[in-house]
Amino acid sequence: MVSSRESFDKTLIQRESGWVTKLPISLVIITFNEEAHIERCIRSCPFVDDVVVVDSFSTDRTVEIATKMGARVFNEKWKGFGPQKAFATAQAKNPWILSLDADEALSPELAAEIIAKFSGLDPEAGFLVPRRSYYLGRWINHGGWYPDYQLRMFNKDKSQWNSAALHEKVEVKRQLKFQHDLHHWVFDDVADQVQTNNRYSSLGAQGLADKGRRFSYFNLLTKPATKFVETYFFKAGILDGLPGFLISVSAAYSVFLKWAKLWEIERVQKRS
């Protein structure tokens, strides 16, 4: 992580004059209490001429830092990932959107690739990037966490966000790929991971209910175990050491919570 950061800073210093001419790209970020990440995210995209941050009323220094970095900051009540990112995209000055999460940052190589290819980009395509996550002191290469392609660049005039509360995505005519990595600082610690599992499993359970899926003891018992085996063995999480084991256990636990919460939702519905 440090070497990538130092490499990027060195690149900026060596090519300072090269960054003066900005590209017509809007960087859009949605935030809530992201003071630990937001500066790194914005600094990794020095070639954009517009930075939009949509904040859900953070209680830390997120807005202060983003404003200091030159971002246009909008306060918007949280409505779900899809609607929030759609709102952020609507505030952008440019058709071309680079949509990042606050805990993500372009690698120097990916930044250079975007700059080199920008003039020839297909406006009807969405561009996927391989995302590499940093977790418990190491970059994760297995367990389904890499390459973990994410659609992060698109033309807003030729695309639209769906309305999903979780697993939001941009709907485009076709998808193309960039070669170099997007870096992702996925969790601050194990406690943060547990909190995230709790939050996302609630959204996942509601998603199952909305689709008409029904709770079953069979799914509650088998799906978490299946998820662990898939992540740790079939997707080689075992090769990432203890972090890989914790990722696999966490993935299984999240699935368990999702099905347990679906049972809870059905209980509430029966009582009402």
PDB file of C-alpha atoms in Angstrom:
ATOM      1  CA  MET A   1       0.000   0.000   0.000  1.00  0.00           C
ATOM      2  CA  VAL A   2       2.744   2.440   0.945  1.00  0.00           C
ATOM      3  CA  SER A   3       4.768   1.735  -2.160  1.00  0.00           C
ATOM      4  CA  SER A   4       1.745   2.405  -4.389  1.00  0.00           C
ATOM      5  CA  ARG A   5       1.026   5.674  -2.609  1.00  0.00           C
ATOM      6  CA  GLU A   6       4.666   6.802  -2.808  1.00  0.00           C
ATOM      7  CA  SER A   7       4.803   5.786  -6.458  1.00  0.00           C
ATOM      8  CA  PHE A   8       1.721   7.837  -7.251  1.00  0.00           C
ATOM      9  CA  ASP A   9       3.022  10.923  -5.408  1.00  0.00           C
ATOM     10  CA  LYS A  10       6.351  10.629  -7.210  1.00  0.00           C
ATOM     11  CA  THR A  11       4.572  10.379 -10.550  1.00  0.00           C
ATOM     12  CA  LEU A  12       2.625  13.572  -9.819  1.00  0.00           C
ATOM     13  CA  ILE A  13       5.787  15.439  -8.870  1.00  0.00           C
ATOM     14  CA  GLN A  14       7.691  14.271 -11.930  1.00  0.00           C
ATOM     15  CA  ARG A  15       4.820  15.065 -14.305  1.00  0.00           C
ATOM     16  CA  GLU A  16       3.349  18.092 -12.565  1.00  0.00           C
ATOM     17  CA  SER A  17       3.146  20.140 -15.745  1.00  0.00           C
ATOM     18  CA  GLY A  18       1.437  17.232 -17.470  1.00  0.00           C
ATOM     19  CA  TRP A  19      -1.549  17.392 -15.131  1.00  0.00           C
ATOM     20  CA  VAL A  20      -2.326  21.063 -15.838  1.00  0.00           C
ATOM     21  CA  THR A  21      -4.581  20.226 -18.776  1.00  0.00           C
ATOM     22  CA  LYS A  22      -7.534  18.450 -17.223  1.00  0.00           C
ATOM     23  CA  LEU A  23      -9.745  15.963 -19.023  1.00  0.00           C
ATOM     24  CA  PRO A  24     -13.534  16.499 -19.231  1.00  0.00           C
ATOM     25  CA  ILE A  25     -14.287  13.761 -16.712  1.00  0.00           C
ATOM     26  CA  SER A  26     -16.393  14.116 -13.566  1.00  0.00           C
ATOM     27  CA  LEU A  27     -15.290  12.121 -10.543  1.00  0.00           C
ATOM     28  CA  VAL A  28     -18.388  11.274  -8.470  1.00  0.00           C
ATOM     29  CA  ILE A  29     -18.258   9.862  -4.946  1.00  0.00           C
ATOM     30  CA  ILE A  30     -20.954   9.159  -2.368  1.00  0.00           C
ATOM     31  CA  THR A  31     -19.879   9.425   1.260  1.00  0.00           C
ATOM     32  CA  PHE A  32     -20.801   8.984   4.881  1.00  0.00           C
ATOM     33  CA  ASN A  33     -18.079   9.408   7.513  1.00  0.00           C
ATOM     34  CA  GLU A  34     -15.219   8.762   5.088  1.00  0.00           C
ATOM     35  CA  GLU A  35     -12.602  11.144   6.504  1.00  0.00           C
ATOM     36  CA  ALA A  36     -10.029   8.335   6.540  1.00  0.00           C
ATOM     37  CA  HIS A  37     -10.377   7.690   2.794  1.00  0.00           C
ATOM     38  CA  ILE A  38     -11.785  10.644   0.860  1.00  0.00           C
ATOM     39  CA  GLU A  39      -8.534  12.558   0.343  1.00  0.00           C
ATOM     40  CA  ARG A  40      -6.722   9.512  -1.024  1.00  0.00           C
ATOM     41  CA  CYS A  41      -9.608   8.826  -3.402  1.00  0.00           C
ATOM     42  CA  ILE A  42      -9.669  12.351  -4.833  1.00  0.00           C
ATOM     43  CA  ARG A  43      -5.867  12.639  -5.024  1.00  0.00           C
ATOM     44  CA  SER A  44      -5.701   9.486  -7.139  1.00  0.00           C
ATOM     45  CA  CYS A  45      -7.628  11.259  -9.939  1.00  0.00           C
ATOM     46  CA  PRO A  46      -5.666  14.491 -10.585  1.00  0.00           C
ATOM     47  CA  PHE A  47      -6.625  14.586 -14.271  1.00  0.00           C
ATOM     48  CA  VAL A  48     -10.386  15.140 -13.780  1.00  0.00           C
ATOM     49  CA  ASP A  49     -11.758  18.674 -14.099  1.00  0.00           C
ATOM     50  CA  ASP A  50     -14.804  18.120 -11.868  1.00  0.00           C
ATOM     51  CA  VAL A  51     -15.230  16.389  -8.511  1.00  0.00           C
ATOM     52  CA  VAL A  52     -18.707  15.746  -7.103  1.00  0.00           C
ATOM     53  CA  VAL A  53     -19.199  14.443  -3.570  1.00  0.00           C
ATOM     54  CA  VAL A  54     -22.704  13.575  -2.358  1.00  0.00           C
ATOM     55  CA  ASP A  55     -22.627  13.235   1.408  1.00  0.00           C
ATOM     56  CA  SER A  56     -25.296  11.701   3.645  1.00  0.00           C
ATOM     57  CA  PHE A  57     -24.759  14.174   6.503  1.00  0.00           C
ATOM     58  CA  SER A  58     -21.441  12.871   7.820  1.00  0.00           C
ATOM     59  CA  THR A  59     -20.559  13.613  11.425  1.00  0.00           C
ATOM     60  CA  ASP A  60     -16.799  13.574  10.849  1.00  0.00           C
ATOM     61  CA  ARG A  61     -14.499  15.739   8.657  1.00  0.00           C
ATOM     62  CA  THR A  62     -15.517  14.202   5.322  1.00  0.00           C
ATOM     63  CA  VAL A  63     -17.186  17.340   3.949  1.00  0.00           C
ATOM     64  CA  GLU A  64     -14.402  19.603   5.203  1.00  0.00           C
ATOM     65  CA  ILE A  65     -11.708  17.493   3.555  1.00  0.00           C
ATOM     66  CA  ALA A  66     -13.625  17.074   0.290  1.00  0.00           C
ATOM     67  CA  THR A  67     -14.259  20.812   0.062  1.00  0.00           C
ATOM     68  CA  LYS A  68     -10.590  21.524   0.734  1.00  0.00           C
ATOM     69  CA  MET A  69      -9.725  19.136  -2.117  1.00  0.00           C
ATOM     70  CA  GLY A  70     -11.845  21.204  -4.515  1.00  0.00           C
ATOM     71  CA  ALA A  71     -14.932  19.005  -4.636  1.00  0.00           C
ATOM     72  CA  ARG A  72     -18.445  20.331  -5.098  1.00  0.00           C
ATOM     73  CA  VAL A  73     -20.265  18.856  -2.113  1.00  0.00           C
ATOM     74  CA  PHE A  74     -23.995  18.135  -1.988  1.00  0.00           C
ATOM     75  CA  ASN A  75     -25.891  16.966   1.095  1.00  0.00           C
ATOM     76  CA  GLU A  76     -28.491  14.328   0.324  1.00  0.00           C
ATOM     77  CA  LYS A  77     -30.484  12.086   2.644  1.00  0.00           C
ATOM     78  CA  TRP A  78     -29.585   8.425   2.155  1.00  0.00           C
ATOM     79  CA  LYS A  79     -31.966   6.658  -0.252  1.00  0.00           C
ATOM     80  CA  GLY A  80     -29.988   3.568  -1.177  1.00  0.00           C
ATOM     81  CA  PHE A  81     -26.857   2.989  -3.238  1.00  0.00           C
ATOM     82  CA  GLY A  82     -28.495   3.165  -6.669  1.00  0.00           C
ATOM     83  CA  PRO A  83     -30.537   6.338  -6.073  1.00  0.00           C
ATOM     84  CA  GLN A  84     -27.636   8.006  -4.266  1.00  0.00           C
ATOM     85  CA  LYS A  85     -25.200   7.387  -7.109  1.00  0.00           C
ATOM     86  CA  ALA A  86     -27.809   8.427  -9.670  1.00  0.00           C
ATOM     87  CA  PHE A  87     -28.213  11.740  -7.846  1.00  0.00           C
ATOM     88  CA  ALA A  88     -24.435  12.217  -7.747  1.00  0.00           C
ATOM     89  CA  THR A  89     -24.157  11.489 -11.461  1.00  0.00           C
ATOM     90  CA  ALA A  90     -26.883  14.039 -12.219  1.00  0.00           C
ATOM     91  CA  GLN A  91     -24.795  16.767 -10.560  1.00  0.00           C
ATOM     92  CA  ALA A  92     -21.775  16.112 -12.787  1.00  0.00           C
ATOM     93  CA  LYS A  93     -20.718  18.755 -15.305  1.00  0.00           C
ATOM     94  CA  ASN A  94     -19.375  16.265 -17.842  1.00  0.00           C
ATOM     95  CA  PRO A  95     -20.932  13.363 -19.747  1.00  0.00           C
ATOM     96  CA  TRP A  96     -17.996  11.107 -18.845  1.00  0.00           C
ATOM     97  CA  ILE A  97     -18.278   9.830 -15.286  1.00  0.00           C
ATOM     98  CA  LEU A  98     -15.645   8.175 -13.117  1.00  0.00           C
ATOM     99  CA  SER A  99     -17.672   6.752 -10.230  1.00  0.00           C
ATOM    100  CA  LEU A 100     -15.597   5.624  -7.245  1.00  0.00           C
ATOM    101  CA  ASP A 101     -16.388   4.583  -3.711  1.00  0.00           C
ATOM    102  CA  ALA A 102     -14.637   6.714  -1.116  1.00  0.00           C
ATOM    103  CA  ASP A 103     -12.475   3.787   0.005  1.00  0.00           C
ATOM    104  CA  GLU A 104     -11.182   3.225  -3.533  1.00  0.00           C
ATOM    105  CA  ALA A 105      -8.307   4.882  -5.382  1.00  0.00           C
ATOM    106  CA  LEU A 106      -6.894   4.576  -8.878  1.00  0.00           C
ATOM    107  CA  SER A 107      -3.505   2.926  -9.097  1.00  0.00           C
ATOM    108  CA  PRO A 108      -0.957   5.126 -10.928  1.00  0.00           C
ATOM    109  CA  GLU A 109      -1.074   2.623 -13.788  1.00  0.00           C
ATOM    110  CA  LEU A 110      -4.860   2.808 -14.096  1.00  0.00           C
ATOM    111  CA  ALA A 111      -4.775   6.613 -14.023  1.00  0.00           C
ATOM    112  CA  ALA A 112      -2.230   6.601 -16.848  1.00  0.00           C
ATOM    113  CA  GLU A 113      -4.309   4.088 -18.825  1.00  0.00           C
ATOM    114  CA  ILE A 114      -7.460   6.216 -18.582  1.00  0.00           C
ATOM    115  CA  ILE A 115      -5.552   9.298 -19.724  1.00  0.00           C
ATOM    116  CA  ALA A 116      -3.975   7.459 -22.657  1.00  0.00           C
ATOM    117  CA  LYS A 117      -7.231   5.908 -23.870  1.00  0.00           C
ATOM    118  CA  PHE A 118      -9.708   8.674 -23.083  1.00  0.00           C
ATOM    119  CA  SER A 119      -9.942  10.260 -26.538  1.00  0.00           C
ATOM    120  CA  GLY A 120     -10.902   6.936 -28.108  1.00  0.00           C
ATOM    121  CA  LEU A 121     -13.406   5.654 -25.549  1.00  0.00           C
ATOM    122  CA  ASP A 122     -16.692   4.247 -26.836  1.00  0.00           C
ATOM    123  CA  PRO A 123     -19.464   6.449 -25.346  1.00  0.00           C
ATOM    124  CA  GLU A 124     -21.973   3.584 -25.420  1.00  0.00           C
ATOM    125  CA  ALA A 125     -19.754   1.325 -23.326  1.00  0.00           C
ATOM    126  CA  GLY A 126     -19.256   1.045 -19.598  1.00  0.00           C
ATOM    127  CA  PHE A 127     -15.693   0.348 -18.519  1.00  0.00           C
ATOM    128  CA  LEU A 128     -14.849  -2.353 -16.013  1.00  0.00           C
ATOM    129  CA  VAL A 129     -11.737  -2.198 -13.851  1.00  0.00           C
ATOM    130  CA  PRO A 130     -10.117  -5.045 -11.890  1.00  0.00           C
ATOM    131  CA  ARG A 131     -10.400  -4.161  -8.197  1.00  0.00           C
ATOM    132  CA  ARG A 132      -7.754  -5.358  -5.758  1.00  0.00           C
ATOM    133  CA  SER A 133      -8.627  -5.122  -2.058  1.00  0.00           C
ATOM    134  CA  TYR A 134      -6.296  -4.441   0.870  1.00  0.00           C
ATOM    135  CA  TYR A 135      -7.378  -6.367   3.963  1.00  0.00           C
ATOM    136  CA  LEU A 136      -5.676  -6.988   7.309  1.00  0.00           C
ATOM    137  CA  GLY A 137      -2.255  -5.917   6.072  1.00  0.00           C
ATOM    138  CA  ARG A 138      -2.124  -7.556   2.651  1.00  0.00           C
ATOM    139  CA  TRP A 139      -3.487  -7.370  -0.877  1.00  0.00           C
ATOM    140  CA  ILE A 140      -6.013 -10.160  -1.452  1.00  0.00           C
ATOM    141  CA  ASN A 141      -5.654 -12.201  -4.640  1.00  0.00           C
ATOM    142  CA  HIS A 142      -8.137 -15.051  -4.180  1.00  0.00           C
ATOM    143  CA  GLY A 143     -11.434 -16.026  -2.595  1.00  0.00           C
ATOM    144  CA  GLY A 144     -13.441 -14.272  -5.295  1.00  0.00           C
ATOM    145  CA  TRP A 145     -11.974 -10.918  -4.269  1.00  0.00           C
ATOM    146  CA  TYR A 146      -9.749 -10.506  -7.320  1.00  0.00           C
ATOM    147  CA  PRO A 147     -10.029  -9.423 -10.058  1.00  0.00           C
ATOM    148  CA  ASP A 148     -13.525  -8.436  -8.803  1.00  0.00           C
ATOM    149  CA  TYR A 149     -14.349  -6.354 -11.898  1.00  0.00           C
ATOM    150  CA  GLN A 150     -16.342  -3.198 -11.173  1.00  0.00           C
ATOM    151  CA  LEU A 151     -17.941  -0.840 -13.687  1.00  0.00           C
ATOM    152  CA  ARG A 152     -16.458   2.518 -12.759  1.00  0.00           C
ATOM    153  CA  MET A 153     -16.429   4.660 -15.911  1.00  0.00           C
ATOM    154  CA  PHE A 154     -19.295   5.454 -18.282  1.00  0.00           C
ATOM    155  CA  ASN A 155     -20.991   8.189 -20.285  1.00  0.00           C
ATOM    156  CA  LYS A 156     -24.059   9.406 -18.384  1.00  0.00           C
ATOM    157  CA  ASP A 157     -25.852  10.371 -21.609  1.00  0.00           C
ATOM    158  CA  LYS A 158     -25.740   6.741 -22.756  1.00  0.00           C
ATOM    159  CA  SER A 159     -26.437   4.942 -19.472  1.00  0.00           C
ATOM    160  CA  GLN A 160     -28.447   4.951 -16.265  1.00  0.00           C
ATOM    161  CA  TRP A 161     -28.231   3.667 -12.698  1.00  0.00           C
ATOM    162  CA  ASN A 162     -30.682   1.033 -11.539  1.00  0.00           C
ATOM    163  CA  SER A 163     -32.596   1.634  -8.307  1.00  0.00           C
ATOM    164  CA  ALA A 164     -31.150  -1.247  -6.279  1.00  0.00           C
ATOM    165  CA  ALA A 165     -30.612  -0.580  -2.585  1.00  0.00           C
ATOM    166  CA  LEU A 166     -27.702  -3.046  -2.706  1.00  0.00           C
ATOM    167  CA  HIS A 167     -25.529  -4.237  -5.600  1.00  0.00           C
ATOM    168  CA  GLU A 168     -26.337  -1.143  -7.601  1.00  0.00           C
ATOM    169  CA  LYS A 169     -25.111  -1.055 -11.191  1.00  0.00           C
ATOM    170  CA  VAL A 170     -24.952   1.147 -14.254  1.00  0.00           C
ATOM    171  CA  GLU A 171     -26.941  -0.132 -17.190  1.00  0.00           C
ATOM    172  CA  VAL A 172     -24.984   0.272 -20.431  1.00  0.00           C
ATOM    173  CA  LYS A 173     -25.187  -1.095 -23.966  1.00  0.00           C
ATOM    174  CA  ARG A 174     -21.907  -3.028 -23.673  1.00  0.00           C
ATOM    175  CA  GLN A 175     -18.991  -3.473 -21.302  1.00  0.00           C
ATOM    176  CA  LEU A 176     -15.285  -3.107 -22.003  1.00  0.00           C
ATOM    177  CA  LYS A 177     -12.304  -3.511 -19.679  1.00  0.00           C
ATOM    178  CA  PHE A 178      -9.368  -1.465 -18.509  1.00  0.00           C
ATOM    179  CA  GLN A 179      -6.253  -3.474 -17.763  1.00  0.00           C
ATOM    180  CA  HIS A 180      -4.845  -1.974 -14.564  1.00  0.00           C
ATOM    181  CA  ASP A 181      -6.014  -2.177 -10.970  1.00  0.00           C
ATOM    182  CA  LEU A 182      -8.341  -0.085  -8.883  1.00  0.00           C
ATOM    183  CA  HIS A 183      -7.202  -0.212  -5.253  1.00  0.00           C
ATOM    184  CA  HIS A 184      -9.724  -0.819  -2.488  1.00  0.00           C
ATOM    185  CA  TRP A 185      -9.232  -0.428   1.278  1.00  0.00           C
ATOM    186  CA  VAL A 186     -12.120  -2.674   2.140  1.00  0.00           C
ATOM    187  CA  PHE A 187     -12.471  -2.682   5.954  1.00  0.00           C
ATOM    188  CA  ASP A 188     -10.781  -0.708   8.715  1.00  0.00           C
ATOM    189  CA  ASP A 189     -10.702  -3.787  10.973  1.00  0.00           C
ATOM    190  CA  VAL A 190     -12.621  -6.974  11.777  1.00  0.00           C
ATOM    191  CA  ALA A 191     -15.220  -5.015  13.770  1.00  0.00           C
ATOM    192  CA  ASP A 192     -15.899  -2.857  10.713  1.00  0.00           C
ATOM    193  CA  GLN A 193     -16.310  -6.007   8.634  1.00  0.00           C
ATOM    194  CA  VAL A 194     -18.840  -7.433  11.105  1.00  0.00           C
ATOM    195  CA  GLN A 195     -20.833  -4.187  11.044  1.00  0.00           C
ATOM    196  CA  THR A 196     -20.811  -4.195   7.245  1.00  0.00           C
ATOM    197  CA  ASN A 197     -21.984  -7.816   7.154  1.00  0.00           C
ATOM    198  CA  ASN A 198     -24.838  -6.917   9.473  1.00  0.00           C
ATOM    199  CA  ARG A 199     -25.890  -3.938   7.359  1.00  0.00           C
ATOM    200  CA  TYR A 200     -25.605  -5.665   3.980  1.00  0.00           C
ATOM    201  CA  SER A 201     -27.319  -8.852   5.165  1.00  0.00           C
ATOM    202  CA  SER A 202     -30.349  -6.760   6.132  1.00  0.00           C
ATOM    203  CA  LEU A 203     -30.477  -5.318   2.627  1.00  0.00           C
ATOM    204  CA  GLY A 204     -29.959  -8.783   1.167  1.00  0.00           C
ATOM    205  CA  ALA A 205     -32.779 -10.264   3.237  1.00  0.00           C
ATOM    206  CA  GLN A 206     -35.149  -7.524   2.160  1.00  0.00           C
ATOM    207  CA  GLY A 207     -34.096  -8.123  -1.425  1.00  0.00           C
ATOM    208  CA  LEU A 208     -35.014 -11.805  -1.105  1.00  0.00           C
ATOM    209  CA  ALA A 209     -38.380 -10.883   0.399  1.00  0.00           C
ATOM    210  CA  ASP A 210     -39.076  -8.396  -2.390  1.00  0.00           C
ATOM    211  CA  LYS A 211     -38.406 -11.134  -4.942  1.00  0.00           C
ATOM    212  CA  GLY A 212     -40.845 -13.476  -3.232  1.00  0.00           C
ATOM    213  CA  ARG A 213     -38.198 -15.849  -1.863  1.00  0.00           C
ATOM    214  CA  ARG A 214     -39.288 -17.814   1.201  1.00  0.00           C
ATOM    215  CA  PHE A 215     -37.286 -18.855   4.233  1.00  0.00           C
ATOM    216  CA  SER A 216     -36.351 -22.509   4.643  1.00  0.00           C
ATOM    217  CA  TYR A 217     -34.294 -24.343   7.243  1.00  0.00           C
ATOM    218  CA  PHE A 218     -32.516 -26.110   4.399  1.00  0.00           C
ATOM    219  CA  ASN A 219     -31.195 -22.828   2.984  1.00  0.00           C
ATOM    220  CA  LEU A 220     -30.285 -21.539   6.443  1.00  0.00           C
ATOM    221  CA  LEU A 221     -28.205 -24.664   7.098  1.00  0.00           C
ATOM    222  CA  THR A 222     -26.656 -25.336   3.703  1.00  0.00           C
ATOM    223  CA  LYS A 223     -26.058 -21.995   2.008  1.00  0.00           C
ATOM    224  CA  PRO A 224     -23.572 -20.628   4.602  1.00  0.00           C
ATOM    225  CA  ALA A 225     -21.571 -23.876   4.496  1.00  0.00           C
ATOM    226  CA  THR A 226     -21.634 -23.878   0.707  1.00  0.00           C
ATOM    227  CA  LYS A 227     -20.427 -20.280   0.661  1.00  0.00           C
ATOM    228  CA  PHE A 228     -17.475 -21.097   2.914  1.00  0.00           C
ATOM    229  CA  VAL A 229     -16.397 -24.078   0.805  1.00  0.00           C
ATOM    230  CA  GLU A 230     -16.769 -22.047  -2.391  1.00  0.00           C
ATOM    231  CA  THR A 231     -14.747 -19.093  -1.082  1.00  0.00           C
ATOM    232  CA  TYR A 232     -12.025 -20.926   0.829  1.00  0.00           C
ATOM    233  CA  PHE A 233     -11.425 -23.929  -1.423  1.00  0.00           C
ATOM    234  CA  PHE A 234     -12.906 -23.514  -4.908  1.00  0.00           C
ATOM    235  CA  LYS A 235     -11.908 -19.827  -5.135  1.00  0.00           C
ATOM    236  CA  ALA A 236      -8.589 -20.490  -3.382  1.00  0.00           C
ATOM    237  CA  GLY A 237      -9.068 -18.199  -0.405  1.00  0.00           C
ATOM    238  CA  ILE A 238      -6.811 -20.654   1.423  1.00  0.00           C
ATOM    239  CA  LEU A 239      -3.868 -19.141  -0.498  1.00  0.00           C
ATOM    240  CA  ASP A 240      -4.370 -15.764   1.195  1.00  0.00           C
ATOM    241  CA  GLY A 241      -3.426 -17.065   4.644  1.00  0.00           C
ATOM    242  CA  LEU A 242      -5.371 -16.097   7.745  1.00  0.00           C
ATOM    243  CA  PRO A 243      -7.034 -13.117   5.994  1.00  0.00           C
ATOM    244  CA  GLY A 244      -8.338 -15.567   3.382  1.00  0.00           C
ATOM    245  CA  PHE A 245      -9.801 -17.780   6.104  1.00  0.00           C
ATOM    246  CA  LEU A 246     -11.451 -14.802   7.823  1.00  0.00           C
ATOM    247  CA  ILE A 247     -12.887 -13.633   4.497  1.00  0.00           C
ATOM    248  CA  SER A 248     -14.401 -17.076   3.921  1.00  0.00           C
ATOM    249  CA  VAL A 249     -15.898 -17.284   7.417  1.00  0.00           C
ATOM    250  CA  SER A 250     -17.248 -13.747   7.082  1.00  0.00           C
ATOM    251  CA  ALA A 251     -18.829 -14.548   3.710  1.00  0.00           C
ATOM    252  CA  ALA A 252     -20.545 -17.602   5.199  1.00  0.00           C
ATOM    253  CA  TYR A 253     -21.714 -15.629   8.241  1.00  0.00           C
ATOM    254  CA  SER A 254     -23.171 -12.911   6.018  1.00  0.00           C
ATOM    255  CA  VAL A 255     -25.183 -15.522   4.102  1.00  0.00           C
ATOM    256  CA  PHE A 256     -26.384 -17.014   7.406  1.00  0.00           C
ATOM    257  CA  LEU A 257     -27.531 -13.588   8.615  1.00  0.00           C
ATOM    258  CA  LYS A 258     -29.343 -12.913   5.354  1.00  0.00           C
ATOM    259  CA  TRP A 259     -31.466 -16.057   5.608  1.00  0.00           C
ATOM    260  CA  ALA A 260     -32.041 -15.640   9.351  1.00  0.00           C
ATOM    261  CA  LYS A 261     -33.254 -12.092   8.749  1.00  0.00           C
ATOM    262  CA  LEU A 262     -35.558 -13.306   5.975  1.00  0.00           C
ATOM    263  CA  TRP A 263     -37.182 -15.567   8.601  1.00  0.00           C
ATOM    264  CA  GLU A 264     -37.487 -12.531  10.863  1.00  0.00           C
ATOM    265  CA  ILE A 265     -39.144 -10.496   8.104  1.00  0.00           C
ATOM    266  CA  GLU A 266     -41.692 -13.261   7.519  1.00  0.00           C
ATOM    267  CA  ARG A 267     -42.494 -13.432  11.248  1.00  0.00           C
ATOM    268  CA  VAL A 268     -43.208  -9.707  11.333  1.00  0.00           C
ATOM    269  CA  GLN A 269     -45.417  -9.980   8.241  1.00  0.00           C
ATOM    270  CA  LYS A 270     -47.438 -12.830   9.776  1.00  0.00           C
ATOM    271  CA  ARG A 271     -48.067 -10.818  12.934  1.00  0.00           C
ATOM    272  CA  SER A 272     -49.249  -7.717  11.099  1.00  0.00           C
TER     273      SER A 272
END
